[in-house]
Amino acid sequence: MHELAITQSVVDMVAERTVGRQVSLVRLEVGRLSGVVPDAMEFCYELLIGGTALEGSTLVIEQTAGSAHCRSCGRDFAVDDLILLCPCGSADAEVLAGRELRVLSVELVAEPCA
Ligand SMILES: [Zn+2]
């Protein structure tokens, strides 16, 4: 389950960037072709945030569609899985979108006014 390692690196990175602040929400963009299963990632997230600055925070995953460009017929087509097969029958295609895996935004718990 590679989601565990990926989620761990996201949690580590967010904790590192938000030094000392409590995180309330993390919004992630996950492309359909990234190979990451959102459900598995949410499960790992819950396991990993305990005892970190992200404890109690919500993970929001925004899945983005995949698309590819066919080198045979030149058209762009939608892809939902890792099989890049153009409607024309050619598999000679390059991925245009859908491999994203990035943090879109992080919300922090408001600090009480000093
Ligand atoms: Zn084609």
mmCIF file of C-alpha atoms and ligand atoms in Angstrom:
data_model
loop_
_atom_site.group_PDB
_atom_site.id
_atom_site.type_symbol
_atom_site.label_atom_id
_atom_site.label_comp_id
_atom_site.label_asym_id
_atom_site.label_seq_id
_atom_site.Cartn_x
_atom_site.Cartn_y
_atom_site.Cartn_z
ATOM 1 C CA MET A 1 0.000 0.000 0.000
ATOM 2 C CA HIS A 2 2.068 2.917 -1.236
ATOM 3 C CA GLU A 3 -0.542 5.409 -0.021
ATOM 4 C CA LEU A 4 1.028 5.076 3.420
ATOM 5 C CA ALA A 5 4.410 6.376 2.272
ATOM 6 C CA ILE A 6 2.863 9.109 0.149
ATOM 7 C CA THR A 7 0.558 10.257 2.924
ATOM 8 C CA GLN A 8 3.447 10.227 5.379
ATOM 9 C CA SER A 9 5.430 12.570 3.157
ATOM 10 C CA VAL A 10 2.436 14.914 2.812
ATOM 11 C CA VAL A 11 1.927 14.980 6.589
ATOM 12 C CA ASP A 12 5.654 15.565 7.177
ATOM 13 C CA MET A 13 5.808 18.333 4.597
ATOM 14 C CA VAL A 14 2.760 20.170 5.922
ATOM 15 C CA ALA A 15 4.008 19.898 9.520
ATOM 16 C CA GLU A 16 7.385 21.233 8.419
ATOM 17 C CA ARG A 17 5.943 24.231 6.555
ATOM 18 C CA THR A 18 3.506 25.223 9.282
ATOM 19 C CA VAL A 19 6.066 25.128 12.085
ATOM 20 C CA GLY A 20 4.341 25.002 15.429
ATOM 21 C CA ARG A 21 0.899 25.910 14.120
ATOM 22 C CA GLN A 22 -2.095 23.621 14.488
ATOM 23 C CA VAL A 23 -3.510 22.548 11.140
ATOM 24 C CA SER A 24 -7.281 22.243 10.701
ATOM 25 C CA LEU A 25 -7.578 21.228 7.063
ATOM 26 C CA VAL A 26 -5.406 19.972 4.239
ATOM 27 C CA ARG A 27 -6.672 20.108 0.660
ATOM 28 C CA LEU A 28 -4.983 17.817 -1.818
ATOM 29 C CA GLU A 29 -5.229 17.512 -5.557
ATOM 30 C CA VAL A 30 -4.984 13.893 -6.640
ATOM 31 C CA GLY A 31 -5.055 13.049 -10.328
ATOM 32 C CA ARG A 32 -6.908 9.939 -11.452
ATOM 33 C CA LEU A 33 -3.718 8.654 -13.036
ATOM 34 C CA SER A 34 -1.558 9.227 -9.982
ATOM 35 C CA GLY A 35 -2.140 5.661 -8.823
ATOM 36 C CA VAL A 36 -3.322 6.897 -5.425
ATOM 37 C CA VAL A 37 -6.602 5.554 -4.067
ATOM 38 C CA PRO A 38 -8.304 8.411 -2.168
ATOM 39 C CA ASP A 39 -10.046 6.095 0.329
ATOM 40 C CA ALA A 40 -6.766 4.433 1.218
ATOM 41 C CA MET A 41 -5.119 7.820 1.556
ATOM 42 C CA GLU A 42 -7.819 9.080 3.925
ATOM 43 C CA PHE A 43 -7.399 5.953 6.020
ATOM 44 C CA CYS A 44 -3.621 6.433 6.234
ATOM 45 C CA TYR A 45 -4.050 10.112 7.018
ATOM 46 C CA GLU A 46 -6.145 9.329 10.084
ATOM 47 C CA LEU A 47 -3.465 6.896 11.251
ATOM 48 C CA LEU A 48 -0.567 9.262 10.710
ATOM 49 C CA ILE A 49 -1.756 12.591 12.069
ATOM 50 C CA GLY A 50 -2.010 11.480 15.694
ATOM 51 C CA GLY A 51 0.520 13.376 17.795
ATOM 52 C CA THR A 52 1.422 15.766 14.980
ATOM 53 C CA ALA A 53 0.450 19.369 14.256
ATOM 54 C CA LEU A 54 -2.201 17.907 11.956
ATOM 55 C CA GLU A 55 -4.002 15.940 14.661
ATOM 56 C CA GLY A 56 -7.770 16.400 14.374
ATOM 57 C CA SER A 57 -7.528 17.999 10.942
ATOM 58 C CA THR A 58 -9.610 17.119 7.909
ATOM 59 C CA LEU A 59 -8.194 15.817 4.646
ATOM 60 C CA VAL A 60 -10.039 16.971 1.541
ATOM 61 C CA ILE A 61 -9.108 15.191 -1.678
ATOM 62 C CA GLU A 62 -10.022 16.749 -4.990
ATOM 63 C CA GLN A 63 -9.736 14.239 -7.773
ATOM 64 C CA THR A 64 -8.853 15.591 -11.161
ATOM 65 C CA ALA A 65 -9.646 13.888 -14.432
ATOM 66 C CA GLY A 66 -6.998 12.432 -16.661
ATOM 67 C CA SER A 67 -6.432 13.300 -20.278
ATOM 68 C CA ALA A 68 -4.001 12.191 -22.930
ATOM 69 C CA HIS A 69 -2.887 13.160 -26.401
ATOM 70 C CA CYS A 70 -2.816 10.535 -29.142
ATOM 71 C CA ARG A 71 0.297 10.619 -31.297
ATOM 72 C CA SER A 72 -1.400 8.564 -34.013
ATOM 73 C CA CYS A 73 -4.508 10.618 -34.731
ATOM 74 C CA GLY A 74 -3.640 13.810 -32.863
ATOM 75 C CA ARG A 75 -6.736 14.039 -30.717
ATOM 76 C CA ASP A 76 -6.954 14.580 -26.981
ATOM 77 C CA PHE A 77 -9.078 12.137 -25.032
ATOM 78 C CA ALA A 78 -10.183 11.496 -21.458
ATOM 79 C CA VAL A 79 -8.450 8.785 -19.443
ATOM 80 C CA ASP A 80 -9.787 7.296 -16.234
ATOM 81 C CA ASP A 81 -7.205 4.647 -15.579
ATOM 82 C CA LEU A 82 -3.654 3.801 -16.452
ATOM 83 C CA ILE A 83 -4.584 2.297 -19.807
ATOM 84 C CA LEU A 84 -3.891 4.968 -22.405
ATOM 85 C CA LEU A 85 -6.020 3.790 -25.253
ATOM 86 C CA CYS A 86 -7.289 6.322 -27.759
ATOM 87 C CA PRO A 87 -10.760 5.802 -29.275
ATOM 88 C CA CYS A 88 -8.953 5.376 -32.607
ATOM 89 C CA GLY A 89 -7.384 2.183 -31.266
ATOM 90 C CA SER A 90 -3.879 3.484 -30.770
ATOM 91 C CA ALA A 91 -2.093 3.244 -27.436
ATOM 92 C CA ASP A 92 0.653 5.586 -28.564
ATOM 93 C CA ALA A 93 -0.391 8.429 -26.318
ATOM 94 C CA GLU A 94 1.116 10.783 -23.828
ATOM 95 C CA VAL A 95 -0.502 11.886 -20.586
ATOM 96 C CA LEU A 96 -1.495 15.560 -20.494
ATOM 97 C CA ALA A 97 -3.144 15.655 -17.071
ATOM 98 C CA GLY A 98 -4.111 13.365 -14.234
ATOM 99 C CA ARG A 99 -0.792 12.556 -12.571
ATOM 100 C CA GLU A 100 -0.989 15.481 -10.157
ATOM 101 C CA LEU A 101 -0.419 14.921 -6.491
ATOM 102 C CA ARG A 102 -0.028 18.177 -4.664
ATOM 103 C CA VAL A 103 -1.157 20.202 -1.723
ATOM 104 C CA LEU A 104 -3.623 22.872 -2.858
ATOM 105 C CA SER A 105 -4.031 24.622 0.457
ATOM 106 C CA VAL A 106 -3.712 24.242 4.201
ATOM 107 C CA GLU A 107 -5.912 25.884 6.804
ATOM 108 C CA LEU A 108 -4.526 26.663 10.216
ATOM 109 C CA VAL A 109 -6.331 26.911 13.523
ATOM 110 C CA ALA A 110 -6.599 30.608 14.386
ATOM 111 C CA GLU A 111 -4.201 31.597 17.120
ATOM 112 C CA PRO A 112 -5.687 33.461 20.058
ATOM 113 C CA CYS A 113 -4.802 37.154 20.048
ATOM 114 C CA ALA A 114 -1.943 37.919 22.385
HETATM 115 ZN ZN ZN B 1 -5.907 8.285 -31.648
#
